[in-house]
Amino acid sequence: MNNPHQNAIAQLNQVALLLRPNYSARSKDFDRVIKRLAEPDRVLKTQLKITMDDGSAKKFMAFRAQHNNARGPYKGGIRFHQSVSEVEVKALSTWMTWKCAVTGIPYGGSKGGIVVNPRELSVAELERLSRAYVRWLATKIGPWIDVPAPDVNTTGQIMAWMVDEYQQTLGKQDLIQENPLATFTGKPLELGGSQGREEATGLGGVFVLKKLTKALKLKPETVTIAVQGFGNVGFWFAKHAVDQGYQVVAVSDSKGGTYVKGGLDPVKVLAHKKKQGSVVDFGKPLTNEELLELEVDLLVPAALENVIHKDNAAKIKARAIMEMGNGPTTPEADEILAKNKVLLIPDVLANSGGVTVSYFEWVQNLQGYYWTHKEVIGKLQPLMEKAFDEMWATKEKHQVDGRMATYITAVQRVVDAMLLRGN
Ligand code: GLU
């Protein structure tokens, strides 16, 4: 099994080799900060004990990795999944640092998680677990310290419980100085959330897709897309892509995939999934492996890490990959894809729309002044387009792949902030 943190370190070392000549006057300082960036600033972990509905007690392992805050407070989601681990949150927190630097928002990176399959908990148990997580972390997060958000299997409702628990925990000790709503993003609209946040990751990806389509001189109607993963990100990406005229011919969830020649309607697929529990028999059933190997123009992994690895990378027939999930491609697979001339738009660029609208939500909470949907999207689009243009220009200039082209700019921004601080 691939260790995602080792993957994150391999990517960092690869970009450090490219960047090092730019820092020849300060090579010792450069090497020091790169070494520091290989590990998060701190990793917090604990066992959370909650009472189950039947009166028994159960423990769940929980983590928060705070990777780097040179450019601003730590920022990143909280994941509830049975495969959460220390190395996973470390990797995901590292990727958040680069992601925030890619669109230039003033945050560092963090990530949290609980080892749990939330589908096995009742709503009341899920609430108790979410609250227990925040009671444990309350003094280690805050608008100017570390700002959590949703990630895999966490929702606006979970953020609402968390913000409430945070306010109660610190309120008791008179420790609240800022609007407590600004400690979490991805909240429901009724509780300080931002217009556009729910769809932001998917929509941001489609803004990038439109730029890519133009750069490749293609027409949206001729571009076929397969999306692996049909959670919040996969659904909204597919929906906005179809609204823009692209053909989404396949989608999948953890149970398998479905294929519809000529393109499917993501809204109908979602209704089917809600009724039947899976997308599989919406159209022609496919396995997840078959979906990854479809003959499409664009493959969009929008689920978990390490789905494109050394054993299947050579079988990918798509001409481009947009990583809407975090860390779907291993470094070995990156090499194979580059050799096969498969264009890769990395996670830290493709899915950065989510955290970018999280930033807008935080700004609105701190100002107590709320924007319209049009204003939010109007601010998101130019940031995504600029990030794509910077990546494309670096790619052409240095003749590197999409991941390295994105990392060159992102890592440089973080390194420069650290050097200015004398870190
Ligand atoms: N969990 C999302 C991500 O991986 C969003 C993070 C955030 O909004 O802070 O980008």
Tab-separated table of C-alpha atoms and ligand atoms in Angstrom:
chain	number	residue	atom	x	y	z
A	1	MET	CA	0.000	0.000	0.000
A	2	ASN	CA	1.240	3.440	-0.828
A	3	ASN	CA	1.992	5.755	2.075
A	4	PRO	CA	0.475	9.116	1.078
A	5	HIS	CA	2.865	11.086	3.274
A	6	GLN	CA	5.826	9.459	1.522
A	7	ASN	CA	4.188	10.514	-1.753
A	8	ALA	CA	3.876	14.100	-0.487
A	9	ILE	CA	7.553	14.116	0.531
A	10	ALA	CA	8.613	12.676	-2.857
A	11	GLN	CA	6.700	15.474	-4.637
A	12	LEU	CA	8.286	18.113	-2.385
A	13	ASN	CA	11.803	16.787	-2.993
A	14	GLN	CA	11.201	16.716	-6.722
A	15	VAL	CA	10.140	20.372	-6.822
A	16	ALA	CA	12.956	21.360	-4.445
A	17	LEU	CA	15.468	20.126	-7.043
A	18	LEU	CA	13.914	22.419	-9.644
A	19	LEU	CA	13.691	25.413	-7.295
A	20	ARG	CA	17.098	25.146	-5.630
A	21	PRO	CA	19.038	27.060	-8.356
A	22	ASN	CA	16.766	30.096	-7.729
A	23	TYR	CA	17.991	30.188	-4.132
A	24	SER	CA	21.725	29.767	-4.785
A	25	ALA	CA	22.552	32.761	-2.564
A	26	ARG	CA	20.677	31.164	0.345
A	27	SER	CA	20.998	27.461	-0.364
A	28	LYS	CA	21.505	26.495	3.298
A	29	ASP	CA	18.368	28.366	4.344
A	30	PHE	CA	16.511	26.858	1.402
A	31	ASP	CA	17.518	23.308	2.357
A	32	ARG	CA	16.451	23.980	5.945
A	33	VAL	CA	12.958	25.139	5.051
A	34	ILE	CA	12.448	22.281	2.584
A	35	LYS	CA	13.436	19.834	5.315
A	36	ARG	CA	10.984	21.497	7.682
A	37	LEU	CA	8.196	21.308	5.076
A	38	ALA	CA	8.582	17.540	4.845
A	39	GLU	CA	6.904	17.191	8.251
A	40	PRO	CA	3.878	19.071	9.647
A	41	ASP	CA	4.577	21.660	12.366
A	42	ARG	CA	2.590	19.453	14.718
A	43	VAL	CA	0.384	16.406	14.691
A	44	LEU	CA	-2.230	16.113	17.437
A	45	LYS	CA	-3.879	12.772	18.123
A	46	THR	CA	-6.146	11.249	20.696
A	47	GLN	CA	-8.777	8.600	21.357
A	48	LEU	CA	-12.246	10.108	21.577
A	49	LYS	CA	-14.642	8.235	23.832
A	50	ILE	CA	-18.366	8.587	23.214
A	51	THR	CA	-21.494	6.893	24.536
A	52	MET	CA	-23.303	4.869	21.904
A	53	ASP	CA	-27.112	4.760	21.709
A	54	ASP	CA	-27.204	1.371	23.470
A	55	GLY	CA	-25.376	2.841	26.480
A	56	SER	CA	-21.992	1.253	25.727
A	57	ALA	CA	-18.833	3.341	25.346
A	58	LYS	CA	-16.731	3.313	22.196
A	59	LYS	CA	-13.368	4.871	21.329
A	60	PHE	CA	-12.385	6.449	18.020
A	61	MET	CA	-8.899	7.492	16.979
A	62	ALA	CA	-8.758	11.181	15.958
A	63	PHE	CA	-6.080	13.406	14.412
A	64	ARG	CA	-5.309	16.984	13.448
A	65	ALA	CA	-2.115	17.721	11.487
A	66	GLN	CA	-1.059	21.375	11.283
A	67	HIS	CA	1.483	21.472	8.499
A	68	ASN	CA	2.565	25.068	7.978
A	69	ASN	CA	1.297	28.564	8.849
A	70	ALA	CA	3.924	30.822	7.271
A	71	ARG	CA	1.346	32.405	4.904
A	72	GLY	CA	-1.547	32.545	7.383
A	73	PRO	CA	-3.594	30.413	9.789
A	74	TYR	CA	-3.653	26.658	9.234
A	75	LYS	CA	-6.609	25.677	7.025
A	76	GLY	CA	-8.104	22.355	6.078
A	77	GLY	CA	-10.969	19.929	6.375
A	78	ILE	CA	-11.901	17.147	8.755
A	79	ARG	CA	-12.474	13.695	7.285
A	80	PHE	CA	-14.608	10.902	8.770
A	81	HIS	CA	-13.533	7.626	7.171
A	82	GLN	CA	-12.469	4.157	8.200
A	83	SER	CA	-9.154	4.516	6.337
A	84	VAL	CA	-8.055	7.755	8.085
A	85	SER	CA	-4.543	7.405	9.512
A	86	GLU	CA	-1.731	9.561	10.806
A	87	VAL	CA	0.213	9.361	7.530
A	88	GLU	CA	-2.921	10.264	5.604
A	89	VAL	CA	-3.700	13.440	7.584
A	90	LYS	CA	-0.015	14.413	7.401
A	91	ALA	CA	-0.089	14.139	3.602
A	92	LEU	CA	-3.432	15.903	3.290
A	93	SER	CA	-2.239	18.771	5.526
A	94	THR	CA	0.856	19.182	3.341
A	95	TRP	CA	-1.277	19.337	0.200
A	96	MET	CA	-3.475	21.990	1.862
A	97	THR	CA	-0.403	24.208	2.329
A	98	TRP	CA	0.323	24.052	-1.408
A	99	LYS	CA	-3.359	24.377	-2.320
A	100	CYS	CA	-3.812	27.643	-0.426
A	101	ALA	CA	-0.631	28.990	-2.009
A	102	VAL	CA	-1.843	28.044	-5.516
A	103	THR	CA	-4.752	30.521	-5.566
A	104	GLY	CA	-2.857	32.870	-3.243
A	105	ILE	CA	-5.312	32.826	-0.345
A	106	PRO	CA	-3.692	33.788	2.991
A	107	TYR	CA	-3.619	30.436	4.751
A	108	GLY	CA	-1.307	27.596	5.559
A	109	GLY	CA	-2.356	23.962	5.584
A	110	SER	CA	-3.856	21.476	8.016
A	111	LYS	CA	-6.158	18.454	7.987
A	112	GLY	CA	-8.003	16.400	10.539
A	113	GLY	CA	-9.779	13.121	10.653
A	114	ILE	CA	-11.499	10.475	12.704
A	115	VAL	CA	-11.174	6.758	12.015
A	116	VAL	CA	-14.856	5.914	11.642
A	117	ASN	CA	-17.359	4.742	9.098
A	118	PRO	CA	-20.042	7.375	9.696
A	119	ARG	CA	-22.647	5.187	7.990
A	120	GLU	CA	-22.437	2.841	10.973
A	121	LEU	CA	-23.400	5.616	13.441
A	122	SER	CA	-26.837	7.000	14.232
A	123	VAL	CA	-27.321	10.751	13.797
A	124	ALA	CA	-27.128	11.211	17.587
A	125	GLU	CA	-23.861	9.241	17.772
A	126	LEU	CA	-22.425	11.245	14.875
A	127	GLU	CA	-23.290	14.453	16.699
A	128	ARG	CA	-21.661	13.244	19.937
A	129	LEU	CA	-18.513	12.253	18.057
A	130	SER	CA	-18.335	15.591	16.189
A	131	ARG	CA	-18.738	17.498	19.464
A	132	ALA	CA	-16.149	15.343	21.242
A	133	TYR	CA	-13.636	16.112	18.487
A	134	VAL	CA	-14.098	19.855	18.964
A	135	ARG	CA	-13.977	19.721	22.783
A	136	TRP	CA	-10.603	18.056	22.386
A	137	LEU	CA	-9.301	20.598	19.849
A	138	ALA	CA	-11.024	23.809	21.013
A	139	THR	CA	-7.937	25.692	22.204
A	140	LYS	CA	-5.870	24.583	19.174
A	141	ILE	CA	-8.225	26.043	16.540
A	142	GLY	CA	-9.661	29.520	15.947
A	143	PRO	CA	-10.033	32.147	13.198
A	144	TRP	CA	-6.372	33.148	13.478
A	145	ILE	CA	-5.002	29.731	14.463
A	146	ASP	CA	-6.506	26.882	12.451
A	147	VAL	CA	-9.790	26.911	10.530
A	148	PRO	CA	-11.395	23.495	9.870
A	149	ALA	CA	-13.947	22.695	7.146
A	150	PRO	CA	-15.735	19.692	5.648
A	151	ASP	CA	-13.850	16.948	3.812
A	152	VAL	CA	-14.798	13.351	2.946
A	153	ASN	CA	-18.096	12.408	4.719
A	154	THR	CA	-18.380	15.641	6.711
A	155	THR	CA	-21.205	18.084	6.031
A	156	GLY	CA	-22.613	21.508	6.842
A	157	GLN	CA	-24.619	19.927	9.672
A	158	ILE	CA	-21.418	18.546	11.190
A	159	MET	CA	-19.801	21.995	10.933
A	160	ALA	CA	-22.880	23.456	12.694
A	161	TRP	CA	-22.508	21.041	15.650
A	162	MET	CA	-18.797	21.763	15.746
A	163	VAL	CA	-19.147	25.548	15.759
A	164	ASP	CA	-21.737	25.278	18.533
A	165	GLU	CA	-19.508	23.034	20.645
A	166	TYR	CA	-16.540	25.331	20.054
A	167	GLN	CA	-18.528	28.365	21.182
A	168	GLN	CA	-19.814	26.554	24.292
A	169	THR	CA	-16.409	25.145	25.260
A	170	LEU	CA	-14.472	28.399	24.960
A	171	GLY	CA	-17.423	30.543	26.051
A	172	LYS	CA	-17.412	28.865	29.455
A	173	GLN	CA	-13.857	30.090	29.957
A	174	ASP	CA	-14.462	33.564	28.447
A	175	LEU	CA	-11.933	32.750	25.754
A	176	ILE	CA	-13.857	33.966	22.695
A	177	GLN	CA	-12.495	37.136	21.134
A	178	GLU	CA	-13.468	36.833	17.467
A	179	ASN	CA	-16.748	35.783	15.899
A	180	PRO	CA	-16.717	32.028	16.655
A	181	LEU	CA	-18.427	31.366	13.319
A	182	ALA	CA	-15.117	32.259	11.637
A	183	THR	CA	-13.461	29.202	13.217
A	184	PHE	CA	-15.169	26.807	10.787
A	185	THR	CA	-16.050	27.080	7.106
A	186	GLY	CA	-18.440	25.024	5.021
A	187	LYS	CA	-21.224	25.875	7.460
A	188	PRO	CA	-24.908	25.915	6.460
A	189	LEU	CA	-26.161	29.221	5.038
A	190	GLU	CA	-28.404	29.687	8.092
A	191	LEU	CA	-25.347	29.632	10.331
A	192	GLY	CA	-22.837	31.949	8.696
A	193	GLY	CA	-22.124	29.824	5.643
A	194	SER	CA	-21.311	31.373	2.285
A	195	GLN	CA	-23.349	31.336	-0.867
A	196	GLY	CA	-21.723	28.966	-3.335
A	197	ARG	CA	-19.597	27.027	-0.806
A	198	GLU	CA	-21.314	23.677	-1.291
A	199	GLU	CA	-20.721	23.576	-5.032
A	200	ALA	CA	-17.428	25.515	-4.944
A	201	THR	CA	-14.941	22.645	-5.329
A	202	GLY	CA	-16.783	21.181	-8.315
A	203	LEU	CA	-17.490	24.529	-9.919
A	204	GLY	CA	-13.894	25.713	-9.421
A	205	GLY	CA	-12.809	22.544	-11.223
A	206	VAL	CA	-15.083	23.359	-14.145
A	207	PHE	CA	-13.554	26.856	-14.411
A	208	VAL	CA	-10.188	25.105	-14.725
A	209	LEU	CA	-11.647	22.616	-17.205
A	210	LYS	CA	-12.878	25.449	-19.425
A	211	LYS	CA	-9.398	26.989	-19.479
A	212	LEU	CA	-7.870	23.603	-20.262
A	213	THR	CA	-10.344	22.985	-23.097
A	214	LYS	CA	-9.402	26.328	-24.604
A	215	ALA	CA	-5.670	25.712	-24.197
A	216	LEU	CA	-6.048	22.375	-26.004
A	217	LYS	CA	-8.223	24.024	-28.680
A	218	LEU	CA	-11.130	21.658	-28.044
A	219	LYS	CA	-14.868	22.263	-27.992
A	220	PRO	CA	-16.781	21.302	-24.783
A	221	GLU	CA	-19.422	19.327	-26.743
A	222	THR	CA	-16.763	16.956	-28.073
A	223	VAL	CA	-15.079	16.332	-24.711
A	224	THR	CA	-16.069	13.080	-22.957
A	225	ILE	CA	-15.522	12.784	-19.219
A	226	ALA	CA	-15.497	9.941	-16.660
A	227	VAL	CA	-15.821	10.906	-12.993
A	228	GLN	CA	-14.654	8.484	-10.303
A	229	GLY	CA	-16.467	9.321	-7.035
A	230	PHE	CA	-19.926	10.834	-6.718
A	231	GLY	CA	-19.792	12.645	-3.384
A	232	ASN	CA	-20.111	16.419	-3.075
A	233	VAL	CA	-17.127	17.108	-5.358
A	234	GLY	CA	-17.874	14.511	-8.064
A	235	PHE	CA	-21.529	15.472	-8.282
A	236	TRP	CA	-21.009	19.237	-8.530
A	237	PHE	CA	-18.153	18.853	-10.979
A	238	ALA	CA	-20.296	16.613	-13.209
A	239	LYS	CA	-23.318	18.895	-12.927
A	240	HIS	CA	-21.460	22.082	-13.827
A	241	ALA	CA	-19.548	20.300	-16.599
A	242	VAL	CA	-22.809	19.104	-18.174
A	243	ASP	CA	-24.324	22.604	-17.757
A	244	GLN	CA	-21.347	23.897	-19.759
A	245	GLY	CA	-21.984	21.403	-22.563
A	246	TYR	CA	-19.441	18.655	-21.719
A	247	GLN	CA	-20.419	14.980	-22.021
A	248	VAL	CA	-20.101	13.138	-18.710
A	249	VAL	CA	-20.383	9.527	-19.898
A	250	ALA	CA	-19.551	7.695	-16.651
A	251	VAL	CA	-19.605	8.212	-12.892
A	252	SER	CA	-18.955	5.863	-9.989
A	253	ASP	CA	-19.275	5.515	-6.230
A	254	SER	CA	-17.782	3.037	-3.755
A	255	LYS	CA	-20.092	0.289	-5.083
A	256	GLY	CA	-19.109	0.706	-8.765
A	257	GLY	CA	-19.716	2.784	-11.854
A	258	THR	CA	-22.280	3.445	-14.530
A	259	TYR	CA	-21.879	4.329	-18.219
A	260	VAL	CA	-24.234	6.177	-20.543
A	261	LYS	CA	-23.158	6.656	-24.160
A	262	GLY	CA	-23.717	10.261	-25.269
A	263	GLY	CA	-23.672	11.545	-21.679
A	264	LEU	CA	-25.736	11.333	-18.499
A	265	ASP	CA	-27.669	13.851	-16.409
A	266	PRO	CA	-25.907	14.081	-13.007
A	267	VAL	CA	-29.073	15.356	-11.284
A	268	LYS	CA	-30.952	12.235	-12.380
A	269	VAL	CA	-28.022	10.021	-11.337
A	270	LEU	CA	-28.041	11.624	-7.879
A	271	ALA	CA	-31.794	11.009	-7.516
A	272	HIS	CA	-31.191	7.377	-8.548
A	273	LYS	CA	-28.375	7.031	-6.005
A	274	LYS	CA	-30.555	8.455	-3.238
A	275	LYS	CA	-33.288	5.934	-4.025
A	276	GLN	CA	-31.192	2.845	-4.820
A	277	GLY	CA	-28.123	3.483	-2.663
A	278	SER	CA	-25.707	3.554	-5.616
A	279	VAL	CA	-25.219	4.918	-9.136
A	280	VAL	CA	-24.363	1.458	-10.545
A	281	ASP	CA	-27.505	0.425	-12.412
A	282	PHE	CA	-28.431	3.902	-13.664
A	283	GLY	CA	-26.907	3.026	-17.055
A	284	LYS	CA	-24.557	0.234	-18.093
A	285	PRO	CA	-22.788	-1.052	-14.931
A	286	LEU	CA	-18.979	-0.799	-14.754
A	287	THR	CA	-16.392	-1.621	-12.119
A	288	ASN	CA	-14.323	1.234	-10.699
A	289	GLU	CA	-11.271	-0.193	-12.499
A	290	GLU	CA	-13.138	-0.241	-15.813
A	291	LEU	CA	-14.155	3.372	-15.304
A	292	LEU	CA	-10.545	4.436	-14.799
A	293	GLU	CA	-9.554	2.699	-18.023
A	294	LEU	CA	-12.359	4.068	-20.222
A	295	GLU	CA	-11.570	5.604	-23.565
A	296	VAL	CA	-12.545	9.192	-22.683
A	297	ASP	CA	-10.894	12.570	-23.150
A	298	LEU	CA	-10.817	13.428	-19.466
A	299	LEU	CA	-10.598	11.249	-16.380
A	300	VAL	CA	-11.610	12.895	-13.106
A	301	PRO	CA	-10.690	11.005	-9.932
A	302	ALA	CA	-12.859	12.687	-7.296
A	303	ALA	CA	-12.619	10.299	-4.352
A	304	LEU	CA	-9.711	9.022	-2.245
A	305	GLU	CA	-5.910	8.706	-2.524
A	306	ASN	CA	-3.815	6.247	-4.546
A	307	VAL	CA	-6.432	5.147	-7.088
A	308	ILE	CA	-4.018	5.687	-9.994
A	309	HIS	CA	-0.899	3.706	-9.195
A	310	LYS	CA	1.978	1.917	-10.893
A	311	ASP	CA	-0.145	-1.125	-11.784
A	312	ASN	CA	-2.954	0.682	-13.601
A	313	ALA	CA	-1.382	3.962	-14.811
A	314	ALA	CA	-0.264	2.452	-18.122
A	315	LYS	CA	-3.831	1.291	-18.822
A	316	ILE	CA	-5.303	4.781	-18.674
A	317	LYS	CA	-6.544	5.862	-22.080
A	318	ALA	CA	-7.773	9.359	-21.180
A	319	ARG	CA	-5.758	12.169	-22.732
A	320	ALA	CA	-5.956	14.277	-19.584
A	321	ILE	CA	-6.598	13.782	-15.877
A	322	MET	CA	-8.030	16.375	-13.541
A	323	GLU	CA	-7.566	15.428	-9.903
A	324	MET	CA	-10.695	16.605	-8.084
A	325	GLY	CA	-9.980	14.383	-5.060
A	326	ASN	CA	-6.813	14.792	-3.001
A	327	GLY	CA	-3.790	12.636	-3.814
A	328	PRO	CA	-5.366	10.183	-6.298
A	329	THR	CA	-2.133	9.645	-8.257
A	330	THR	CA	1.056	8.142	-6.820
A	331	PRO	CA	4.492	9.497	-7.873
A	332	GLU	CA	5.236	6.247	-9.770
A	333	ALA	CA	1.998	6.666	-11.692
A	334	ASP	CA	2.896	10.315	-12.406
A	335	GLU	CA	6.026	9.132	-14.207
A	336	ILE	CA	4.156	6.579	-16.290
A	337	LEU	CA	1.466	9.122	-17.214
A	338	ALA	CA	4.073	11.719	-18.196
A	339	LYS	CA	5.801	9.141	-20.422
A	340	ASN	CA	2.475	8.347	-22.062
A	341	LYS	CA	1.814	12.076	-22.566
A	342	VAL	CA	-1.302	12.096	-20.374
A	343	LEU	CA	-1.763	15.685	-19.249
A	344	LEU	CA	-2.279	16.024	-15.499
A	345	ILE	CA	-3.971	18.905	-13.693
A	346	PRO	CA	-3.120	18.303	-10.050
A	347	ASP	CA	-5.439	18.295	-7.039
A	348	VAL	CA	-3.915	21.389	-5.429
A	349	LEU	CA	-4.996	23.402	-8.476
A	350	ALA	CA	-8.063	21.520	-9.751
A	351	ASN	CA	-9.897	21.274	-6.417
A	352	SER	CA	-8.740	24.538	-4.837
A	353	GLY	CA	-12.132	26.194	-5.462
A	354	GLY	CA	-13.460	24.681	-2.224
A	355	VAL	CA	-10.927	26.210	0.103
A	356	THR	CA	-11.026	29.452	-1.884
A	357	VAL	CA	-14.735	29.885	-1.136
A	358	SER	CA	-13.967	28.802	2.444
A	359	TYR	CA	-11.686	31.826	2.532
A	360	PHE	CA	-14.555	34.015	1.291
A	361	GLU	CA	-16.789	32.545	4.007
A	362	TRP	CA	-14.199	33.370	6.692
A	363	VAL	CA	-13.840	36.931	5.354
A	364	GLN	CA	-17.632	37.367	5.445
A	365	ASN	CA	-17.811	36.005	9.020
A	366	LEU	CA	-15.064	38.346	10.204
A	367	GLN	CA	-16.708	41.336	8.501
A	368	GLY	CA	-20.251	40.370	9.436
A	369	TYR	CA	-21.160	41.342	5.880
A	370	TYR	CA	-22.494	38.753	3.447
A	371	TRP	CA	-22.143	38.525	-0.335
A	372	THR	CA	-24.572	37.352	-3.001
A	373	HIS	CA	-24.055	34.087	-4.916
A	374	LYS	CA	-23.081	36.138	-7.956
A	375	GLU	CA	-20.456	38.066	-5.985
A	376	VAL	CA	-18.926	34.860	-4.573
A	377	ILE	CA	-18.719	33.118	-7.950
A	378	GLY	CA	-17.519	36.351	-9.546
A	379	LYS	CA	-14.581	36.374	-7.143
A	380	LEU	CA	-13.867	32.632	-7.463
A	381	GLN	CA	-13.625	32.463	-11.241
A	382	PRO	CA	-10.723	34.919	-11.768
A	383	LEU	CA	-8.680	33.286	-8.994
A	384	MET	CA	-9.086	29.831	-10.552
A	385	GLU	CA	-8.299	31.161	-14.029
A	386	LYS	CA	-5.206	32.984	-12.843
A	387	ALA	CA	-3.968	29.836	-11.074
A	388	PHE	CA	-4.460	27.851	-14.304
A	389	ASP	CA	-2.661	30.500	-16.399
A	390	GLU	CA	0.296	30.521	-13.992
A	391	MET	CA	0.512	26.728	-14.137
A	392	TRP	CA	0.279	26.661	-17.936
A	393	ALA	CA	2.955	29.342	-18.387
A	394	THR	CA	5.331	27.543	-15.992
A	395	LYS	CA	4.662	24.229	-17.730
A	396	GLU	CA	5.577	25.687	-21.120
A	397	LYS	CA	8.573	27.617	-19.803
A	398	HIS	CA	10.184	24.790	-17.805
A	399	GLN	CA	8.849	21.854	-19.845
A	400	VAL	CA	7.572	20.081	-16.739
A	401	ASP	CA	4.326	18.219	-16.047
A	402	GLY	CA	1.214	19.907	-14.634
A	403	ARG	CA	1.950	18.865	-11.067
A	404	MET	CA	5.488	20.238	-11.054
A	405	ALA	CA	4.362	23.399	-12.851
A	406	THR	CA	1.784	24.019	-10.118
A	407	TYR	CA	4.176	23.092	-7.308
A	408	ILE	CA	6.913	25.432	-8.571
A	409	THR	CA	4.728	28.481	-7.898
A	410	ALA	CA	3.040	27.149	-4.754
A	411	VAL	CA	6.115	25.853	-2.950
A	412	GLN	CA	8.044	28.987	-3.869
A	413	ARG	CA	5.372	31.159	-2.227
A	414	VAL	CA	5.578	29.150	0.986
A	415	VAL	CA	9.385	29.026	0.986
A	416	ASP	CA	9.589	32.795	0.418
A	417	ALA	CA	7.219	33.456	3.331
A	418	MET	CA	9.304	31.211	5.576
A	419	LEU	CA	12.581	32.822	4.512
A	420	LEU	CA	11.180	36.310	5.117
A	421	ARG	CA	10.217	35.220	8.610
A	422	GLY	CA	13.656	33.743	9.129
A	423	ASN	CA	12.166	30.264	9.709
B	1	GLU	N1	-11.540	19.627	2.398
B	1	GLU	C1	-11.421	20.547	1.300
B	1	GLU	C2	-10.083	20.368	0.622
B	1	GLU	O1	-9.436	19.361	0.732
B	1	GLU	C3	-11.713	21.977	1.709
B	1	GLU	C4	-10.832	22.523	2.773
B	1	GLU	C5	-11.281	23.869	3.310
B	1	GLU	O2	-12.229	24.438	2.812
B	1	GLU	O3	-10.646	24.299	4.274
B	1	GLU	O4	-9.665	21.211	-0.126
